[in-house]
PDB file of C-alpha atoms in Angstrom:
ATOM      1  CA  MET A   1      99.891  79.286  89.131  1.00  0.00           C
ATOM      2  CA  ILE A   2      97.076  80.345  91.442  1.00  0.00           C
ATOM      3  CA  LEU A   3      97.575  83.414  93.641  1.00  0.00           C
ATOM      4  CA  THR A   4      95.100  84.388  96.322  1.00  0.00           C
ATOM      5  CA  ALA A   5      95.551  87.902  97.734  1.00  0.00           C
ATOM      6  CA  PRO A   6      99.302  87.808  97.116  1.00  0.00           C
ATOM      7  CA  VAL A   7     101.599  90.350  98.742  1.00  0.00           C
ATOM      8  CA  ILE A   8     103.512  91.483  95.649  1.00  0.00           C
ATOM      9  CA  ASP A   9     104.182  95.223  95.837  1.00  0.00           C
ATOM     10  CA  GLY A  10     104.677  96.134  99.484  1.00  0.00           C
ATOM     11  CA  SER A  11     104.956  99.841  98.679  1.00  0.00           C
ATOM     12  CA  ARG A  12     101.325  99.841  97.531  1.00  0.00           C
ATOM     13  CA  ASP A  13      99.911  97.992 100.522  1.00  0.00           C
ATOM     14  CA  SER A  14      98.134 100.532 102.705  1.00  0.00           C
ATOM     15  CA  THR A  15      96.732  98.092 105.261  1.00  0.00           C
ATOM     16  CA  VAL A  16      97.463  98.202 108.967  1.00  0.00           C
ATOM     17  CA  VAL A  17      99.326  94.881 108.600  1.00  0.00           C
ATOM     18  CA  ALA A  18     101.609  96.404 105.967  1.00  0.00           C
ATOM     19  CA  ASN A  19     102.248  99.495 108.069  1.00  0.00           C
ATOM     20  CA  LEU A  20     103.145  97.308 111.056  1.00  0.00           C
ATOM     21  CA  ALA A  21     105.439  95.168 108.913  1.00  0.00           C
ATOM     22  CA  LYS A  22     107.163  98.172 107.351  1.00  0.00           C
ATOM     23  CA  HIS A  23     108.054  99.599 110.759  1.00  0.00           C
ATOM     24  CA  MET A  24     108.766  96.533 112.902  1.00  0.00           C
ATOM     25  CA  ASP A  25     112.208  95.402 113.986  1.00  0.00           C
ATOM     26  CA  VAL A  26     111.730  92.007 112.386  1.00  0.00           C
ATOM     27  CA  ASP A  27     115.308  90.937 113.158  1.00  0.00           C
ATOM     28  CA  LYS A  28     114.788  91.427 116.877  1.00  0.00           C
ATOM     29  CA  MET A  29     111.405  89.705 116.764  1.00  0.00           C
ATOM     30  CA  ALA A  30     112.701  86.667 114.847  1.00  0.00           C
ATOM     31  CA  ASP A  31     115.778  86.428 117.074  1.00  0.00           C
ATOM     32  CA  ILE A  32     113.750  86.558 120.297  1.00  0.00           C
ATOM     33  CA  VAL A  33     110.558  84.699 119.346  1.00  0.00           C
ATOM     34  CA  GLY A  34     111.920  82.258 116.765  1.00  0.00           C
ATOM     35  CA  ASN A  35     108.945  80.680 115.038  1.00  0.00           C
ATOM     36  CA  VAL A  36     105.986  83.043 114.981  1.00  0.00           C
ATOM     37  CA  PRO A  37     103.163  81.294 116.843  1.00  0.00           C
ATOM     38  CA  PRO A  38      99.718  81.174 115.236  1.00  0.00           C
ATOM     39  CA  GLU A  39      98.270  82.924 118.283  1.00  0.00           C
ATOM     40  CA  PHE A  40     100.386  85.983 117.477  1.00  0.00           C
ATOM     41  CA  MET A  41      99.072  86.134 113.910  1.00  0.00           C
ATOM     42  CA  TYR A  42      95.483  85.616 115.077  1.00  0.00           C
ATOM     43  CA  TYR A  43      95.925  88.374 117.676  1.00  0.00           C
ATOM     44  CA  VAL A  44      97.321  90.828 115.104  1.00  0.00           C
ATOM     45  CA  PHE A  45      94.486  90.097 112.686  1.00  0.00           C
ATOM     46  CA  SER A  46      91.790  90.298 115.366  1.00  0.00           C
ATOM     47  CA  ILE A  47      92.909  93.701 116.677  1.00  0.00           C
ATOM     48  CA  LEU A  48      92.552  95.157 113.190  1.00  0.00           C
ATOM     49  CA  LYS A  49      88.791  95.000 113.608  1.00  0.00           C
ATOM     50  CA  PRO A  50      88.353  94.502 117.344  1.00  0.00           C
ATOM     51  CA  PHE A  51      84.608  95.096 117.501  1.00  0.00           C
ATOM     52  CA  GLU A  52      83.859  92.927 114.449  1.00  0.00           C
ATOM     53  CA  GLN A  53      86.192  90.145 115.613  1.00  0.00           C
ATOM     54  CA  GLY A  54      85.010  90.249 119.203  1.00  0.00           C
ATOM     55  CA  LEU A  55      81.587  91.118 120.519  1.00  0.00           C
ATOM     56  CA  GLU A  56      79.806  91.668 117.188  1.00  0.00           C
ATOM     57  CA  LYS A  57      80.951  88.334 115.734  1.00  0.00           C
ATOM     58  CA  TYR A  58      79.460  86.338 118.595  1.00  0.00           C
ATOM     59  CA  ALA A  59      76.340  88.513 118.831  1.00  0.00           C
ATOM     60  CA  GLN A  60      75.661  87.787 115.152  1.00  0.00           C
ATOM     61  CA  PHE A  61      76.336  84.103 115.694  1.00  0.00           C
ATOM     62  CA  PHE A  62      73.743  83.813 118.476  1.00  0.00           C
ATOM     63  CA  LYS A  63      71.302  85.995 116.549  1.00  0.00           C
ATOM     64  CA  ASN A  64      71.553  83.532 113.624  1.00  0.00           C
ATOM     65  CA  ILE A  65      71.860  80.319 115.660  1.00  0.00           C
ATOM     66  CA  HIS A  66      68.766  78.845 113.931  1.00  0.00           C
ATOM     67  CA  ASN A  67      70.147  79.545 110.435  1.00  0.00           C
ATOM     68  CA  LYS A  68      71.986  76.351 109.452  1.00  0.00           C
ATOM     69  CA  GLU A  69      73.850  77.948 106.531  1.00  0.00           C
ATOM     70  CA  TYR A  70      75.011  80.862 108.693  1.00  0.00           C
ATOM     71  CA  VAL A  71      76.227  78.541 111.472  1.00  0.00           C
ATOM     72  CA  GLU A  72      78.051  76.272 108.997  1.00  0.00           C
ATOM     73  CA  ASN A  73      79.748  79.297 107.414  1.00  0.00           C
ATOM     74  CA  PHE A  74      80.681  80.681 110.845  1.00  0.00           C
ATOM     75  CA  ILE A  75      82.244  77.376 111.889  1.00  0.00           C
ATOM     76  CA  ARG A  76      84.069  77.019 108.555  1.00  0.00           C
ATOM     77  CA  VAL A  77      85.615  80.489 108.904  1.00  0.00           C
ATOM     78  CA  GLU A  78      86.532  79.954 112.569  1.00  0.00           C
ATOM     79  CA  LYS A  79      88.173  76.624 111.746  1.00  0.00           C
ATOM     80  CA  TRP A  80      90.166  78.244 108.954  1.00  0.00           C
ATOM     81  CA  LEU A  81      91.241  81.075 111.255  1.00  0.00           C
ATOM     82  CA  SER A  82      92.402  78.696 113.991  1.00  0.00           C
ATOM     83  CA  ASP A  83      94.141  76.260 111.642  1.00  0.00           C
ATOM     84  CA  THR A  84      97.301  78.318 111.148  1.00  0.00           C
ATOM     85  CA  PRO A  85     100.651  76.598 111.680  1.00  0.00           C
ATOM     86  CA  PRO A  86     103.595  78.465 113.223  1.00  0.00           C
ATOM     87  CA  ILE A  87     105.539  80.535 110.708  1.00  0.00           C
ATOM     88  CA  PRO A  88     109.263  79.733 110.703  1.00  0.00           C
ATOM     89  CA  GLY A  89     111.156  82.745 112.077  1.00  0.00           C
ATOM     90  CA  GLU A  90     113.584  82.973 109.167  1.00  0.00           C
ATOM     91  CA  LEU A  91     110.751  82.821 106.634  1.00  0.00           C
ATOM     92  CA  PHE A  92     108.906  85.557 108.523  1.00  0.00           C
ATOM     93  CA  ARG A  93     112.073  87.694 108.648  1.00  0.00           C
ATOM     94  CA  GLU A  94     112.753  87.312 104.917  1.00  0.00           C
ATOM     95  CA  TRP A  95     109.122  87.915 103.954  1.00  0.00           C
ATOM     96  CA  VAL A  96     108.776  91.101 106.005  1.00  0.00           C
ATOM     97  CA  LYS A  97     112.170  92.492 104.968  1.00  0.00           C
ATOM     98  CA  ASN A  98     112.103  91.500 101.295  1.00  0.00           C
ATOM     99  CA  VAL A  99     108.485  92.194 100.450  1.00  0.00           C
ATOM    100  CA  TYR A 100     107.261  94.865 102.875  1.00  0.00           C
ATOM    101  CA  GLN A 101     110.345  96.784 103.950  1.00  0.00           C
ATOM    102  CA  ASP A 102     112.638  96.632 100.909  1.00  0.00           C
ATOM    103  CA  ASN A 103     109.984  95.823  98.273  1.00  0.00           C
ATOM    104  CA  LEU A 104     112.387  93.517  96.411  1.00  0.00           C
ATOM    105  CA  LEU A 105     109.866  91.108  94.838  1.00  0.00           C
ATOM    106  CA  ILE A 106     108.140  93.501  92.445  1.00  0.00           C
ATOM    107  CA  ARG A 107     111.505  95.083  91.568  1.00  0.00           C
ATOM    108  CA  ASN A 108     112.915  91.649  90.624  1.00  0.00           C
ATOM    109  CA  GLN A 109     115.692  91.959  93.224  1.00  0.00           C
ATOM    110  CA  MET A 110     114.577  89.253  95.656  1.00  0.00           C
ATOM    111  CA  HIS A 111     116.666  86.102  96.086  1.00  0.00           C
ATOM    112  CA  VAL A 112     115.417  82.693  97.213  1.00  0.00           C
ATOM    113  CA  SER A 113     117.960  79.937  97.852  1.00  0.00           C
ATOM    114  CA  GLY A 114     120.598  82.098  96.195  1.00  0.00           C
ATOM    115  CA  ARG A 115     118.586  82.541  92.987  1.00  0.00           C
ATOM    116  CA  GLN A 116     117.265  85.907  91.858  1.00  0.00           C
ATOM    117  CA  ILE A 117     113.508  86.030  91.308  1.00  0.00           C
ATOM    118  CA  ASN A 118     112.413  87.722  88.101  1.00  0.00           C
ATOM    119  CA  LEU A 119     108.636  87.849  87.734  1.00  0.00           C
ATOM    120  CA  LYS A 120     109.006  88.232  83.946  1.00  0.00           C
ATOM    121  CA  ASN A 121     110.273  84.634  83.889  1.00  0.00           C
ATOM    122  CA  ILE A 122     106.808  83.432  84.879  1.00  0.00           C
ATOM    123  CA  SER A 123     105.221  82.313  81.627  1.00  0.00           C
ATOM    124  CA  MET A 124     102.777  79.654  82.867  1.00  0.00           C
ATOM    125  CA  PRO A 125      99.046  80.373  83.174  1.00  0.00           C
ATOM    126  CA  VAL A 126      98.373  82.666  86.148  1.00  0.00           C
ATOM    127  CA  PHE A 127      95.095  83.129  88.017  1.00  0.00           C
ATOM    128  CA  THR A 128      95.109  85.958  90.570  1.00  0.00           C
ATOM    129  CA  GLN A 129      92.275  86.427  93.066  1.00  0.00           C
ATOM    130  CA  VAL A 130      91.888  89.796  94.778  1.00  0.00           C
ATOM    131  CA  ALA A 131      89.271  90.895  97.319  1.00  0.00           C
ATOM    132  CA  VAL A 132      88.106  94.498  96.962  1.00  0.00           C
ATOM    133  CA  GLY A 133      87.373  94.781 100.696  1.00  0.00           C
ATOM    134  CA  ASP A 134      90.565  93.052 101.829  1.00  0.00           C
ATOM    135  CA  HIS A 135      91.847  94.659 105.039  1.00  0.00           C
ATOM    136  CA  LEU A 136      94.888  92.335 105.263  1.00  0.00           C
ATOM    137  CA  VAL A 137      96.340  92.719 101.744  1.00  0.00           C
ATOM    138  CA  SER A 138      95.164  95.715  99.756  1.00  0.00           C
ATOM    139  CA  PRO A 139      94.165  95.028  96.137  1.00  0.00           C
ATOM    140  CA  GLU A 140      96.726  97.588  94.952  1.00  0.00           C
ATOM    141  CA  CYS A 141      99.426  95.408  96.495  1.00  0.00           C
ATOM    142  CA  SER A 142      98.230  92.210  94.773  1.00  0.00           C
ATOM    143  CA  MET A 143      97.272  93.380  91.283  1.00  0.00           C
ATOM    144  CA  PRO A 144     100.802  94.280  90.038  1.00  0.00           C
ATOM    145  CA  ILE A 145     101.591  90.572  89.588  1.00  0.00           C
ATOM    146  CA  HIS A 146      99.115  90.517  86.706  1.00  0.00           C
ATOM    147  CA  TYR A 147     101.248  93.039  84.824  1.00  0.00           C
ATOM    148  CA  ALA A 148     104.665  91.829  86.006  1.00  0.00           C
ATOM    149  CA  VAL A 149     104.546  88.278  84.622  1.00  0.00           C
ATOM    150  CA  SER A 150     105.155  87.502  80.951  1.00  0.00           C
ATOM    151  CA  SER A 151     102.435  84.881  80.721  1.00  0.00           C
ATOM    152  CA  GLU A 152     100.031  85.341  77.839  1.00  0.00           C
ATOM    153  CA  ASP A 153      97.410  83.353  79.737  1.00  0.00           C
ATOM    154  CA  LYS A 154      96.658  85.379  82.839  1.00  0.00           C
ATOM    155  CA  THR A 155      93.431  86.099  84.658  1.00  0.00           C
ATOM    156  CA  LEU A 156      92.772  88.706  87.333  1.00  0.00           C
ATOM    157  CA  ARG A 157      89.538  88.270  89.312  1.00  0.00           C
ATOM    158  CA  MET A 158      88.271  90.926  91.708  1.00  0.00           C
ATOM    159  CA  TYR A 159      85.712  89.843  94.289  1.00  0.00           C
ATOM    160  CA  ALA A 160      83.357  92.072  96.260  1.00  0.00           C
ATOM    161  CA  THR A 161      84.302  90.578  99.604  1.00  0.00           C
ATOM    162  CA  GLY A 162      87.110  90.637 102.146  1.00  0.00           C
ATOM    163  CA  HIS A 163      90.193  88.484 102.664  1.00  0.00           C
ATOM    164  CA  VAL A 164      88.499  85.730 104.653  1.00  0.00           C
ATOM    165  CA  GLY A 165      85.331  85.978 102.558  1.00  0.00           C
ATOM    166  CA  MET A 166      87.344  85.166  99.445  1.00  0.00           C
ATOM    167  CA  ILE A 167      89.019  82.168 101.044  1.00  0.00           C
ATOM    168  CA  ALA A 168      86.831  80.451 103.631  1.00  0.00           C
ATOM    169  CA  SER A 169      83.219  81.642 103.402  1.00  0.00           C
ATOM    170  CA  SER A 170      80.012  80.523 101.753  1.00  0.00           C
ATOM    171  CA  PHE A 171      80.697  83.267  99.159  1.00  0.00           C
ATOM    172  CA  SER A 172      83.983  81.539  98.414  1.00  0.00           C
ATOM    173  CA  GLN A 173      82.231  78.213  97.946  1.00  0.00           C
ATOM    174  CA  LYS A 174      79.499  79.673  95.734  1.00  0.00           C
ATOM    175  CA  LYS A 175      81.516  82.128  93.626  1.00  0.00           C
ATOM    176  CA  VAL A 176      85.305  82.047  94.058  1.00  0.00           C
ATOM    177  CA  LEU A 177      85.989  78.318  94.024  1.00  0.00           C
ATOM    178  CA  PRO A 178      83.652  77.544  91.089  1.00  0.00           C
ATOM    179  CA  GLU A 179      85.359  80.229  88.977  1.00  0.00           C
ATOM    180  CA  LEU A 180      88.759  78.864  89.935  1.00  0.00           C
ATOM    181  CA  GLY A 181      87.611  75.315  89.178  1.00  0.00           C
ATOM    182  CA  GLN A 182      86.365  76.405  85.750  1.00  0.00           C
ATOM    183  CA  TRP A 183      89.691  78.126  85.042  1.00  0.00           C
ATOM    184  CA  ILE A 184      91.614  74.957  85.985  1.00  0.00           C
ATOM    185  CA  LYS A 185      89.251  72.774  83.937  1.00  0.00           C
ATOM    186  CA  GLU A 186      89.695  74.927  80.827  1.00  0.00           C
ATOM    187  CA  ARG A 187      93.480  74.693  81.081  1.00  0.00           C
ATOM    188  CA  SER A 188      93.485  70.942  81.720  1.00  0.00           C
ATOM    189  CA  GLU A 189      91.398  70.422  78.559  1.00  0.00           C
ATOM    190  CA  LYS A 190      93.976  72.232  76.385  1.00  0.00           C
TER     191      LYS A 190
END
């Protein structure tokens, strides 16, 4: 099982996203909006760092327009950011309520399709990736999974980058993905 910046212990997530989720009327939102459009998610994420996600981002792009690697990385990240499908309203409601507001997942009280989730029942190999500078999911929120599962084969990797940097950047391609690939290769050889 591979987990990238997982939201596991909502009580430990100190990000703006978590604070919004903990205090929103998610029932009203899901009832009125239905499926959460990708534009809404992009808007929420972009207002977290308005200067960096607005003017500065494009100023840096034009400043580095002659740097092929920079431009390719910029386009890769922008494509990833804009490639979000709508989130089903019921899924969004359950996720916000169960993980952020009631913190049921880490307490083994969450139910999915009528079945109670107990993280101790996870005994397969687990690879968890956490970004130290993540402003969307704080590391303290993600790391508890490493200690909650019963797997004897578990790996926790901390990366000196942010959320997007760990997933869709040149850093991801040079550092994160090769380490993940090596981890998968080692397990497939066993």
